[in-house]
Amino acid sequence: MKEILVIGGTGAQGLPVVKSLSSSKRFAVRVLTRDVNSVRAQEIAQLPNVTLIQGTQDNQKDLHRAFRGVYGAWVNTDGFTLGEKNELFYGCRAYEIARHEGVQHYVYASTDYALKDASWNEDYHWGHNDAKGRVADFILAQGQTGAMKSSVLTTGPYMDMLLDGHFVPQEQPDGSFVWANPAKSGKLPLINLEDLGPYSLWLFDNISESAGMDLRVATDEVTFEEIAATFTRVTGKKGVHQYIPIEDWLNAAEPYPNAPANFVAGPNAHRDEASMTWRENFGPWWRYWGEGICQKRDLELLDRIHPTRVKSLEEWMVKYKYEGKQKNVLKGVEDLKKAARLMMDQGKSSDSN
Ligand SMILES: NC(=O)c1ccc[n+]([C@@H]2O[C@H](COP(=O)([O-])OP(=O)(O)OC[C@H]3O[C@@H](n4cnc5c(N)ncnc54)[C@H](OP(=O)(O)O)[C@@H]3O)[C@@H](O)[C@H]2O)c1
Ligand SMILES: *[C@@H]1O[C@H](CO)[C@@H](O)[C@H](O)[C@H]1NC(C)=O
Ligand SMILES: *[C@@H]1O[C@H](CO)[C@@H](O)[C@H](O)[C@H]1NC(C)=O
């Protein structure tokens, strides 16, 4: 059995990848996590041929230990907690260390390189994103002639974000659901997270085709008007997209005044001149996705690679019984909520003492 190191395997994106690799029976999986005792880590540790290794993405000794002895690697660094500068450094270092350790196939989980797609217009540059585009270019630039092959898996916004974060609609007193946001008429390449499992498995299984490839995936390419209309069609409840200017959206959604972009990482996370505020981060994010600047996906290629993929937003809403309600998807946000609850409980118990 070939072993694959998965970085980010307890996260929204990594979980389905770990599950697919494990259930294929062709691969064993080693998952790097900061906490082997977390609920999500313990859940995947129950799967056949999945083991955990404790360590962090931003420690080179941990990376050496993690890559040592594995056949392949699937790497999703968390730009949200690392910040742009660290994600760029450790993104490149992880690739270099994997080569040193003799890894044979490296799959890098990237996102659209927004600033480059926007012809270097800084209005489309945000901190939890562009490091991945740079690292993907760096990796593919090393070529495929050496001992290690590499592939890139590029995802846009998760379709599952309709359940968590900025794509959850607000239920109104009259029973309708409103997406009030600054998206214009751009089609967003939303990806069903569960399908990242089969795509990743295909990349590892078919190395002669996948070496050097940037597999750009999406389930469906839809505008927010279409999201609201599909919701109405599927649920019978009224869905509405209401355009609001970016400044108004930022004012309403900012977690707290002057919040940093990586606020989920807590007050002691690394921050410096290169760090963005939450507002600096999410203005460009909305502009890029909401104006449809990203490159279109090759849906025919995706049908060939993964014939049973979910093929439309409508199919996804039916399959997952979507009702416009919030549900935890992102581990970072889930951890933050847990920490907040713990602090409140501690506050209560010290009040009563
Ligand atoms: N949300 C979207 O629509 C979307 C779309 C495309 C790309 N992305 C990108 O995906 C990345 C986040 O992944 P996700 O969506 O799976 O988020 P997530 O559910 O919040 O998971 C974060 C993952 O990163 C790990 N992690 C965080 N900091 C770490 C550190 N210092 N060392 C080791 N592991 C660390 C966590 O592992 P442990 O807690 O177990 O250590 C967890 O597995 C971000 O870079 C984001 O930009 C997001
Ligand atoms: C994989 O898991 C199965 C079932 O748990 C076990 O029997 C087998 O020994 C494992 N293989 C490896 C290589 O760990
Ligand atoms: C990819 O690899 C799998 C497993 O080895 C194989 O069944 C499949 O035919 C391959 N697909 C392509 C398109 O080469």
CSV table of C-alpha atoms and ligand atoms in Angstrom, one decimal:
chain,number,residue,atom,x,y,z
A,1,MET,CA,0.0,0.0,0.0
A,2,LYS,CA,1.4,3.4,-1.0
A,3,GLU,CA,1.2,6.0,1.9
A,4,ILE,CA,0.1,9.6,1.3
A,5,LEU,CA,0.8,12.5,3.7
A,6,VAL,CA,-2.2,14.8,3.9
A,7,ILE,CA,-1.7,18.3,5.2
A,8,GLY,CA,-5.0,19.9,6.2
A,9,GLY,CA,-6.7,16.5,6.4
A,10,THR,CA,-8.9,17.5,9.3
A,11,GLY,CA,-10.2,20.5,7.4
A,12,ALA,CA,-13.3,21.1,5.2
A,13,GLN,CA,-11.3,20.4,2.1
A,14,GLY,CA,-9.0,17.6,3.4
A,15,LEU,CA,-11.7,15.4,5.0
A,16,PRO,CA,-13.2,14.1,1.8
A,17,VAL,CA,-9.7,13.5,0.4
A,18,VAL,CA,-8.7,11.4,3.4
A,19,LYS,CA,-12.0,9.4,3.2
A,20,SER,CA,-11.6,8.7,-0.6
A,21,LEU,CA,-7.9,7.6,-0.3
A,22,SER,CA,-8.8,5.4,2.7
A,23,SER,CA,-11.8,3.7,1.1
A,24,SER,CA,-9.9,3.1,-2.2
A,25,LYS,CA,-7.8,0.4,-0.3
A,26,ARG,CA,-4.9,1.4,-2.5
A,27,PHE,CA,-3.5,4.1,-0.2
A,28,ALA,CA,-2.7,4.5,3.4
A,29,VAL,CA,-3.0,8.0,4.8
A,30,ARG,CA,-0.9,10.0,7.3
A,31,VAL,CA,-2.6,13.2,8.4
A,32,LEU,CA,-0.6,16.1,9.9
A,33,THR,CA,-2.5,17.9,12.6
A,34,ARG,CA,-1.8,20.2,15.5
A,35,ASP,CA,-4.1,18.2,17.8
A,36,VAL,CA,-4.3,14.5,17.4
A,37,ASN,CA,-7.1,14.5,20.1
A,38,SER,CA,-9.5,16.9,18.3
A,39,VAL,CA,-13.0,15.5,17.4
A,40,ARG,CA,-12.2,15.6,13.7
A,41,ALA,CA,-8.8,14.0,14.0
A,42,GLN,CA,-10.2,11.2,16.1
A,43,GLU,CA,-13.0,10.7,13.6
A,44,ILE,CA,-10.6,10.1,10.7
A,45,ALA,CA,-8.2,8.0,12.8
A,46,GLN,CA,-11.0,5.4,12.9
A,47,LEU,CA,-10.9,5.0,9.1
A,48,PRO,CA,-8.9,2.0,7.7
A,49,ASN,CA,-5.2,2.7,7.2
A,50,VAL,CA,-5.4,6.3,8.4
A,51,THR,CA,-2.8,7.5,11.0
A,52,LEU,CA,-2.2,10.9,12.6
A,53,ILE,CA,1.1,12.7,13.1
A,54,GLN,CA,1.2,15.7,15.4
A,55,GLY,CA,2.8,18.9,14.1
A,56,THR,CA,2.2,22.2,12.4
A,57,GLN,CA,2.4,23.4,8.9
A,58,ASP,CA,4.7,26.2,9.9
A,59,ASN,CA,7.5,24.2,11.4
A,60,GLN,CA,10.2,22.8,9.2
A,61,LYS,CA,11.2,20.0,11.5
A,62,ASP,CA,7.6,18.8,11.6
A,63,LEU,CA,7.5,19.0,7.8
A,64,HIS,CA,10.6,16.8,7.5
A,65,ARG,CA,9.1,14.2,9.9
A,66,ALA,CA,5.8,14.3,8.2
A,67,PHE,CA,7.1,13.8,4.6
A,68,ARG,CA,9.7,11.2,5.6
A,69,GLY,CA,8.9,7.8,4.1
A,70,VAL,CA,5.7,8.6,2.3
A,71,TYR,CA,5.0,7.9,-1.4
A,72,GLY,CA,2.8,10.9,-2.0
A,73,ALA,CA,1.5,14.1,-0.5
A,74,TRP,CA,-1.7,16.1,-0.7
A,75,VAL,CA,-1.0,19.6,0.7
A,76,ASN,CA,-3.5,22.2,1.7
A,77,THR,CA,-2.0,24.9,3.8
A,78,ASP,CA,-4.3,27.2,5.7
A,79,GLY,CA,-3.8,30.7,4.5
A,80,PHE,CA,-6.4,31.9,6.9
A,81,THR,CA,-4.4,31.1,10.0
A,82,LEU,CA,-0.9,31.3,8.5
A,83,GLY,CA,-1.3,34.6,6.8
A,84,GLU,CA,0.0,35.4,3.3
A,85,LYS,CA,3.7,35.7,4.1
A,86,ASN,CA,4.0,32.4,6.0
A,87,GLU,CA,1.8,30.6,3.6
A,88,LEU,CA,4.1,31.6,0.8
A,89,PHE,CA,7.3,30.6,2.7
A,90,TYR,CA,6.0,27.3,4.1
A,91,GLY,CA,4.2,26.5,0.8
A,92,CYS,CA,7.5,26.6,-1.0
A,93,ARG,CA,9.4,25.0,1.9
A,94,ALA,CA,7.0,22.1,2.1
A,95,TYR,CA,7.6,21.3,-1.6
A,96,GLU,CA,11.4,21.5,-1.2
A,97,ILE,CA,11.3,19.4,1.9
A,98,ALA,CA,9.1,16.8,0.2
A,99,ARG,CA,11.7,16.5,-2.6
A,100,HIS,CA,14.5,16.2,-0.1
A,101,GLU,CA,12.6,13.4,1.6
A,102,GLY,CA,12.1,11.4,-1.6
A,103,VAL,CA,8.4,11.9,-2.1
A,104,GLN,CA,7.3,10.7,-5.5
A,105,HIS,CA,4.0,12.5,-6.2
A,106,TYR,CA,3.1,15.9,-4.8
A,107,VAL,CA,-0.4,17.3,-5.1
A,108,TYR,CA,-0.8,20.9,-4.1
A,109,ALA,CA,-4.3,22.3,-3.2
A,110,SER,CA,-4.4,25.8,-4.7
A,111,THR,CA,-7.0,28.4,-5.5
A,112,ASP,CA,-7.3,30.8,-8.5
A,113,TYR,CA,-4.4,33.3,-8.6
A,114,ALA,CA,-6.7,36.3,-8.5
A,115,LEU,CA,-4.1,39.1,-8.7
A,116,LYS,CA,-2.5,37.5,-11.8
A,117,ASP,CA,-6.0,36.8,-13.4
A,118,ALA,CA,-6.8,40.5,-12.8
A,119,SER,CA,-3.6,41.6,-14.7
A,120,TRP,CA,-1.9,42.6,-11.4
A,121,ASN,CA,-4.6,45.1,-10.5
A,122,GLU,CA,-4.3,45.3,-6.7
A,123,ASP,CA,-8.0,45.8,-6.3
A,124,TYR,CA,-8.2,42.0,-6.7
A,125,HIS,CA,-5.4,41.0,-4.3
A,126,TRP,CA,-6.3,39.5,-0.9
A,127,GLY,CA,-4.2,37.9,1.7
A,128,HIS,CA,-5.7,34.5,2.3
A,129,ASN,CA,-5.5,33.7,-1.4
A,130,ASP,CA,-2.6,34.8,-3.6
A,131,ALA,CA,0.1,32.9,-1.8
A,132,LYS,CA,-1.4,29.7,-3.1
A,133,GLY,CA,-1.3,30.9,-6.7
A,134,ARG,CA,2.4,31.9,-6.4
A,135,VAL,CA,3.3,28.5,-4.8
A,136,ALA,CA,1.4,26.6,-7.5
A,137,ASP,CA,3.4,28.5,-10.2
A,138,PHE,CA,6.6,27.8,-8.3
A,139,ILE,CA,5.9,24.1,-8.1
A,140,LEU,CA,4.9,23.6,-11.7
A,141,ALA,CA,7.9,25.6,-12.8
A,142,GLN,CA,10.2,22.9,-11.4
A,143,GLY,CA,9.0,20.6,-14.1
A,144,GLN,CA,8.4,16.8,-14.2
A,145,THR,CA,11.8,15.4,-15.1
A,146,GLY,CA,13.1,14.7,-11.6
A,147,ALA,CA,12.1,11.9,-9.2
A,148,MET,CA,9.1,13.7,-7.9
A,149,LYS,CA,6.0,14.4,-10.1
A,150,SER,CA,3.7,17.2,-9.1
A,151,SER,CA,0.1,18.2,-9.7
A,152,VAL,CA,-2.1,21.1,-8.7
A,153,LEU,CA,-5.7,20.9,-7.7
A,154,THR,CA,-7.3,24.3,-8.0
A,155,THR,CA,-10.6,25.0,-6.3
A,156,GLY,CA,-12.8,28.1,-6.2
A,157,PRO,CA,-15.3,28.8,-3.3
A,158,TYR,CA,-16.8,25.7,-1.8
A,159,MET,CA,-20.5,25.1,-2.7
A,160,ASP,CA,-20.6,24.0,0.9
A,161,MET,CA,-20.1,27.6,1.9
A,162,LEU,CA,-23.8,28.0,1.2
A,163,LEU,CA,-24.0,26.4,4.6
A,164,ASP,CA,-21.2,28.2,6.5
A,165,GLY,CA,-19.7,31.7,6.3
A,166,HIS,CA,-20.4,34.4,3.7
A,167,PHE,CA,-22.8,32.5,1.4
A,168,VAL,CA,-25.5,31.6,4.0
A,169,PRO,CA,-28.7,33.5,3.2
A,170,GLN,CA,-30.7,35.4,5.9
A,171,GLU,CA,-34.1,34.0,6.6
A,172,GLN,CA,-36.7,36.8,6.7
A,173,PRO,CA,-39.8,37.1,8.9
A,174,ASP,CA,-41.9,36.4,5.8
A,175,GLY,CA,-40.2,33.0,5.2
A,176,SER,CA,-38.1,34.1,2.2
A,177,PHE,CA,-34.3,33.8,2.1
A,178,VAL,CA,-32.1,36.7,1.1
A,179,TRP,CA,-28.5,36.7,-0.1
A,180,ALA,CA,-27.6,40.4,0.5
A,181,ASN,CA,-24.0,40.8,-0.9
A,182,PRO,CA,-21.8,42.7,-3.3
A,183,ALA,CA,-21.7,40.0,-6.0
A,184,LYS,CA,-22.4,41.4,-9.5
A,185,SER,CA,-23.2,39.2,-12.5
A,186,GLY,CA,-20.0,37.0,-12.2
A,187,LYS,CA,-20.4,33.2,-12.4
A,188,LEU,CA,-18.7,31.6,-9.3
A,189,PRO,CA,-17.1,28.2,-9.9
A,190,LEU,CA,-18.5,26.6,-6.8
A,191,ILE,CA,-17.1,23.1,-5.9
A,192,ASN,CA,-18.9,20.4,-4.0
A,193,LEU,CA,-16.3,19.4,-1.3
A,194,GLU,CA,-17.2,15.7,-1.4
A,195,ASP,CA,-16.1,15.5,-5.1
A,196,LEU,CA,-12.6,16.6,-4.1
A,197,GLY,CA,-12.1,13.0,-2.9
A,198,PRO,CA,-12.5,11.3,-6.3
A,199,TYR,CA,-10.5,14.1,-8.1
A,200,SER,CA,-7.6,13.7,-5.7
A,201,LEU,CA,-7.7,9.9,-6.0
A,202,TRP,CA,-7.6,10.3,-9.8
A,203,LEU,CA,-4.6,12.5,-9.6
A,204,PHE,CA,-2.7,9.9,-7.6
A,205,ASP,CA,-3.9,6.9,-9.7
A,206,ASN,CA,-3.2,8.4,-13.1
A,207,ILE,CA,0.2,10.0,-12.7
A,208,SER,CA,1.2,9.8,-16.3
A,209,GLU,CA,-1.6,12.2,-17.2
A,210,SER,CA,-1.7,14.2,-13.9
A,211,ALA,CA,2.0,15.0,-13.7
A,212,GLY,CA,2.4,18.7,-14.4
A,213,MET,CA,-1.4,19.2,-14.5
A,214,ASP,CA,-3.3,22.1,-12.9
A,215,LEU,CA,-6.7,20.4,-12.5
A,216,ARG,CA,-9.2,23.3,-12.1
A,217,VAL,CA,-12.4,22.0,-10.7
A,218,ALA,CA,-15.9,23.2,-10.2
A,219,THR,CA,-19.3,21.6,-9.8
A,220,ASP,CA,-21.3,24.4,-11.4
A,221,GLU,CA,-20.6,28.0,-12.5
A,222,VAL,CA,-23.4,30.2,-11.2
A,223,THR,CA,-24.3,33.8,-10.4
A,224,PHE,CA,-26.0,34.8,-7.2
A,225,GLU,CA,-29.2,35.4,-9.1
A,226,GLU,CA,-29.0,31.8,-10.3
A,227,ILE,CA,-28.2,30.6,-6.7
A,228,ALA,CA,-31.4,32.3,-5.4
A,229,ALA,CA,-33.5,31.0,-8.4
A,230,THR,CA,-32.2,27.5,-8.0
A,231,PHE,CA,-33.0,27.6,-4.3
A,232,THR,CA,-36.6,28.7,-5.1
A,233,ARG,CA,-37.0,25.9,-7.6
A,234,VAL,CA,-35.6,23.2,-5.3
A,235,THR,CA,-37.2,24.2,-1.9
A,236,GLY,CA,-40.3,26.0,-3.0
A,237,LYS,CA,-39.2,28.8,-0.7
A,238,LYS,CA,-38.6,32.3,-2.1
A,239,GLY,CA,-34.9,33.0,-2.6
A,240,VAL,CA,-33.7,36.5,-3.4
A,241,HIS,CA,-30.3,38.0,-4.3
A,242,GLN,CA,-30.1,41.6,-3.2
A,243,TYR,CA,-27.0,43.5,-4.4
A,244,ILE,CA,-25.5,45.8,-1.8
A,245,PRO,CA,-22.3,47.9,-2.3
A,246,ILE,CA,-19.1,46.3,-0.9
A,247,GLU,CA,-18.7,49.0,1.8
A,248,ASP,CA,-22.1,48.3,3.2
A,249,TRP,CA,-21.5,44.6,3.2
A,250,LEU,CA,-18.1,45.1,5.0
A,251,ASN,CA,-19.7,47.3,7.6
A,252,ALA,CA,-22.4,44.7,8.3
A,253,ALA,CA,-20.2,41.6,8.3
A,254,GLU,CA,-16.9,42.8,9.9
A,255,PRO,CA,-16.5,40.5,12.9
A,256,TYR,CA,-15.3,43.4,15.1
A,257,PRO,CA,-13.8,46.9,14.3
A,258,ASN,CA,-10.4,46.6,12.6
A,259,ALA,CA,-10.4,42.8,12.8
A,260,PRO,CA,-7.4,41.2,11.2
A,261,ALA,CA,-7.9,38.9,8.2
A,262,ASN,CA,-6.7,35.9,10.3
A,263,PHE,CA,-8.9,36.7,13.3
A,264,VAL,CA,-9.9,33.0,13.5
A,265,ALA,CA,-6.3,32.3,14.5
A,266,GLY,CA,-6.7,34.2,17.8
A,267,PRO,CA,-5.1,37.2,19.3
A,268,ASN,CA,-1.5,35.7,19.4
A,269,ALA,CA,-1.3,34.7,15.7
A,270,HIS,CA,1.6,36.1,13.6
A,271,ARG,CA,0.8,39.6,12.2
A,272,ASP,CA,3.0,42.2,10.6
A,273,GLU,CA,3.2,44.8,7.8
A,274,ALA,CA,2.3,42.1,5.3
A,275,SER,CA,-0.9,41.1,7.1
A,276,MET,CA,-4.3,42.4,5.9
A,277,THR,CA,-7.2,43.6,7.9
A,278,TRP,CA,-10.4,41.7,7.5
A,279,ARG,CA,-11.8,44.5,5.4
A,280,GLU,CA,-8.8,44.7,3.1
A,281,ASN,CA,-9.1,41.0,2.6
A,282,PHE,CA,-12.8,40.6,1.8
A,283,GLY,CA,-13.3,43.6,-0.4
A,284,PRO,CA,-11.1,42.1,-3.2
A,285,TRP,CA,-12.5,38.7,-2.5
A,286,TRP,CA,-16.0,39.9,-3.4
A,287,ARG,CA,-14.8,41.9,-6.4
A,288,TYR,CA,-12.9,38.9,-7.9
A,289,TRP,CA,-15.6,36.3,-7.5
A,290,GLY,CA,-18.6,38.7,-7.9
A,291,GLU,CA,-17.3,40.1,-11.2
A,292,GLY,CA,-16.5,36.7,-12.8
A,293,ILE,CA,-12.8,37.4,-13.5
A,294,CYS,CA,-11.7,33.8,-12.8
A,295,GLN,CA,-10.9,31.4,-15.6
A,296,LYS,CA,-13.6,29.0,-16.7
A,297,ARG,CA,-13.4,25.4,-15.9
A,298,ASP,CA,-13.2,22.6,-18.5
A,299,LEU,CA,-16.4,20.7,-17.4
A,300,GLU,CA,-16.0,18.1,-20.1
A,301,LEU,CA,-12.6,17.1,-18.7
A,302,LEU,CA,-14.2,16.9,-15.2
A,303,ASP,CA,-16.9,14.6,-16.6
A,304,ARG,CA,-14.3,12.3,-18.0
A,305,ILE,CA,-12.2,12.2,-14.8
A,306,HIS,CA,-15.2,11.9,-12.4
A,307,PRO,CA,-18.2,10.7,-14.4
A,308,THR,CA,-20.5,10.5,-11.3
A,309,ARG,CA,-19.6,14.0,-10.0
A,310,VAL,CA,-22.4,16.3,-8.9
A,311,LYS,CA,-23.1,18.2,-12.1
A,312,SER,CA,-25.1,21.2,-11.0
A,313,LEU,CA,-26.1,23.4,-8.1
A,314,GLU,CA,-29.6,22.0,-8.4
A,315,GLU,CA,-28.4,18.4,-8.1
A,316,TRP,CA,-26.3,19.5,-5.1
A,317,MET,CA,-29.2,21.2,-3.3
A,318,VAL,CA,-31.4,18.1,-3.8
A,319,LYS,CA,-28.6,15.6,-2.8
A,320,TYR,CA,-27.7,17.4,0.5
A,321,LYS,CA,-31.3,18.5,1.2
A,322,TYR,CA,-30.3,22.2,1.3
A,323,GLU,CA,-32.6,24.5,3.2
A,324,GLY,CA,-30.6,27.7,3.5
A,325,LYS,CA,-29.6,26.9,7.1
A,326,GLN,CA,-26.2,27.3,8.8
A,327,LYS,CA,-24.1,24.2,9.5
A,328,ASN,CA,-20.4,23.9,10.5
A,329,VAL,CA,-18.1,23.3,7.5
A,330,LEU,CA,-14.9,25.1,8.3
A,331,LYS,CA,-12.8,23.6,11.1
A,332,GLY,CA,-11.2,27.0,11.8
A,333,VAL,CA,-14.6,28.6,12.4
A,334,GLU,CA,-15.8,25.6,14.4
A,335,ASP,CA,-12.7,25.8,16.7
A,336,LEU,CA,-13.3,29.6,17.2
A,337,LYS,CA,-16.9,29.0,18.3
A,338,LYS,CA,-15.8,26.2,20.7
A,339,ALA,CA,-13.1,28.5,22.2
A,340,ALA,CA,-15.7,31.3,22.6
A,341,ARG,CA,-18.2,28.9,24.3
A,342,LEU,CA,-15.4,27.7,26.6
A,343,MET,CA,-14.5,31.3,27.6
A,344,MET,CA,-18.2,32.1,28.3
A,345,ASP,CA,-18.6,29.0,30.4
A,346,GLN,CA,-15.4,29.8,32.3
A,347,GLY,CA,-16.7,33.4,32.8
A,348,LYS,CA,-20.0,32.0,34.2
A,349,SER,CA,-18.3,29.6,36.6
A,350,SER,CA,-16.0,32.3,37.9
A,351,ASP,CA,-19.1,34.6,38.3
A,352,SER,CA,-20.8,32.0,40.4
A,353,ASN,CA,-17.7,31.3,42.6
B,1,LIG,N1,-13.7,28.3,2.0
B,1,LIG,C1,-13.5,28.2,0.7
B,1,LIG,O1,-14.5,28.3,0.0
B,1,LIG,C2,-12.1,27.9,0.2
B,1,LIG,C3,-12.0,27.7,-1.2
B,1,LIG,C4,-10.8,27.4,-1.7
B,1,LIG,C5,-9.7,27.4,-0.9
B,1,LIG,N2,-9.8,27.6,0.4
B,1,LIG,C6,-8.6,27.6,1.3
B,1,LIG,O2,-8.5,26.5,2.1
B,1,LIG,C7,-7.6,26.7,3.2
B,1,LIG,C8,-8.3,26.3,4.5
B,1,LIG,O3,-8.7,24.9,4.4
B,1,LIG,P1,-10.1,24.4,4.8
B,1,LIG,O4,-11.1,25.1,3.9
B,1,LIG,O5,-10.1,23.0,4.8
B,1,LIG,O6,-10.3,25.1,6.3
B,1,LIG,P2,-10.6,24.5,7.7
B,1,LIG,O7,-11.8,23.5,7.6
B,1,LIG,O8,-10.7,25.6,8.6
B,1,LIG,O9,-9.4,23.6,8.1
B,1,LIG,C9,-8.1,24.1,8.3
B,1,LIG,C10,-7.1,23.0,8.2
B,1,LIG,O10,-5.8,23.5,8.4
B,1,LIG,C11,-5.1,22.9,9.4
B,1,LIG,N3,-4.2,23.9,10.0
B,1,LIG,C12,-4.4,25.2,10.2
B,1,LIG,N4,-3.3,25.8,10.7
B,1,LIG,C13,-2.4,24.8,10.8
B,1,LIG,C14,-1.1,24.8,11.2
B,1,LIG,N5,-0.4,25.9,11.7
B,1,LIG,N6,-0.4,23.6,11.2
B,1,LIG,C15,-1.1,22.5,10.8
B,1,LIG,N7,-2.3,22.5,10.4
B,1,LIG,C16,-3.0,23.6,10.4
B,1,LIG,C17,-6.2,22.4,10.4
B,1,LIG,O11,-5.7,21.2,11.0
B,1,LIG,P3,-5.6,21.0,12.6
B,1,LIG,O12,-6.6,22.0,13.2
B,1,LIG,O13,-6.1,19.6,12.8
B,1,LIG,O14,-4.2,21.2,13.0
B,1,LIG,C18,-7.3,22.0,9.4
B,1,LIG,O15,-7.0,20.7,8.8
B,1,LIG,C19,-7.4,28.2,3.2
B,1,LIG,O16,-6.1,28.5,2.8
B,1,LIG,C20,-8.5,28.8,2.3
B,1,LIG,O17,-8.0,29.9,1.6
B,1,LIG,C21,-11.0,27.9,1.0
B,2,LIG,C1,-5.1,-1.5,6.2
B,2,LIG,O1,-6.3,-1.7,7.0
B,2,LIG,C2,-6.8,-3.0,7.1
B,2,LIG,C3,-8.1,-3.0,7.8
B,2,LIG,O2,-8.0,-2.2,9.0
B,2,LIG,C4,-5.7,-3.9,7.7
B,2,LIG,O3,-6.1,-5.2,7.8
B,2,LIG,C5,-4.4,-3.8,6.9
B,2,LIG,O4,-3.3,-4.4,7.6
B,2,LIG,C6,-4.0,-2.3,6.8
B,2,LIG,N1,-2.8,-2.2,5.9
B,2,LIG,C7,-1.8,-1.5,6.1
B,2,LIG,C8,-0.7,-1.5,5.1
B,2,LIG,O5,-1.7,-0.8,7.1
B,3,LIG,C1,-6.8,6.0,-13.7
B,3,LIG,O1,-6.4,5.0,-12.9
B,3,LIG,C2,-7.3,4.1,-12.5
B,3,LIG,C3,-6.8,3.2,-11.4
B,3,LIG,O2,-5.5,2.6,-11.8
B,3,LIG,C4,-7.8,3.3,-13.7
B,3,LIG,O3,-8.8,2.4,-13.4
B,3,LIG,C5,-8.4,4.3,-14.7
B,3,LIG,O4,-8.7,3.6,-15.9
B,3,LIG,C6,-7.4,5.4,-15.0
B,3,LIG,N1,-8.0,6.4,-15.8
B,3,LIG,C7,-7.5,7.0,-16.9
B,3,LIG,C8,-8.3,8.0,-17.5
B,3,LIG,O5,-6.4,6.7,-17.3
